[in-house]
Coordinates of C-alpha atoms in Angstrom, one line a residue:
X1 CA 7.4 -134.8 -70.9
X2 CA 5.4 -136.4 -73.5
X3 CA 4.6 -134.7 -76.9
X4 CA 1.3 -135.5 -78.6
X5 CA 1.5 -135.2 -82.4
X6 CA -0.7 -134.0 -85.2
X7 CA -0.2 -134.3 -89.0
X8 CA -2.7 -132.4 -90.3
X9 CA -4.7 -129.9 -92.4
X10 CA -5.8 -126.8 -90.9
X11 CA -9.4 -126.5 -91.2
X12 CA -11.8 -123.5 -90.8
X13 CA -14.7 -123.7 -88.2
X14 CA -17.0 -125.9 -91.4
X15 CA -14.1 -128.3 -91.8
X16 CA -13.0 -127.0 -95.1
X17 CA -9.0 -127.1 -95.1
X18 CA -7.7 -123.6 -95.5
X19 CA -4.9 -123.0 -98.0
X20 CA -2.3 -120.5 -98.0
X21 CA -0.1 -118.4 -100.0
X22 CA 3.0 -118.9 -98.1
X23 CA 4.6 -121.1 -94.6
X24 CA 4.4 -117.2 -93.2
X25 CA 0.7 -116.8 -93.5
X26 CA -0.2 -120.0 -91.9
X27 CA 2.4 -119.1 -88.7
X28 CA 0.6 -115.6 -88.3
X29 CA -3.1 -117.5 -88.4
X30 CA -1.9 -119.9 -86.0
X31 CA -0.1 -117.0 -83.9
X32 CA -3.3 -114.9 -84.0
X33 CA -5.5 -117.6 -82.7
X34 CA -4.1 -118.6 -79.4
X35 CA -1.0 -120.8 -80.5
X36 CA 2.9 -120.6 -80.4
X37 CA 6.0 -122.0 -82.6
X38 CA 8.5 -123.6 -79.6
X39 CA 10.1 -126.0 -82.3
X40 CA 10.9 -127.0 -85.6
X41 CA 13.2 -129.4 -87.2
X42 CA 14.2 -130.3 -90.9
X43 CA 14.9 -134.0 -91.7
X44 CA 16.9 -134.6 -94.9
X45 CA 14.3 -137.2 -97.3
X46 CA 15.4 -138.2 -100.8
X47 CA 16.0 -136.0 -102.8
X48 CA 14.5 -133.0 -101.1
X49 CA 14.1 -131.9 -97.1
X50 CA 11.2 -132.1 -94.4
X51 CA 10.4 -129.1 -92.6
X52 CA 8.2 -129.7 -89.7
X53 CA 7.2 -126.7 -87.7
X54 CA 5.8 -127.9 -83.5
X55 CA 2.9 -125.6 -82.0
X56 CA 1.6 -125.4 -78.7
X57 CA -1.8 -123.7 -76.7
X58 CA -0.4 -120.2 -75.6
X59 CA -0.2 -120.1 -71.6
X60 CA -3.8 -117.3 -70.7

């Protein structure tokens, strides 16, 4: 099974990228419009660490 990835902002429906306060608030705005965590990995890089969170379309 192949995985297609995206590295990306998260834009509204104008384009404009959308910030947010925390990693929590961008999960629930995903969550809440039709997609689902089914991964995540953390990579040690220099000095710090690289979180990378994997979504998917929710099944209708």
């Amino acid at each position: 099974m192949g995985r297609k990835e995206f590295e990306g902002k998260i834009t509204d429906s104008a384009g404009k990228p959308q910030l947010f306060a925390s990693l929590v608030e961008a999960i629930n705005l995903l969550e809440n419009n039709g997609w689902e965590m089914f991964d995540h990995s953390i990579t040690l890089k220099g000095r710090g660490f690289l979180y990378r969170y994997y979504f998917r379309k929710k099944e209708s």
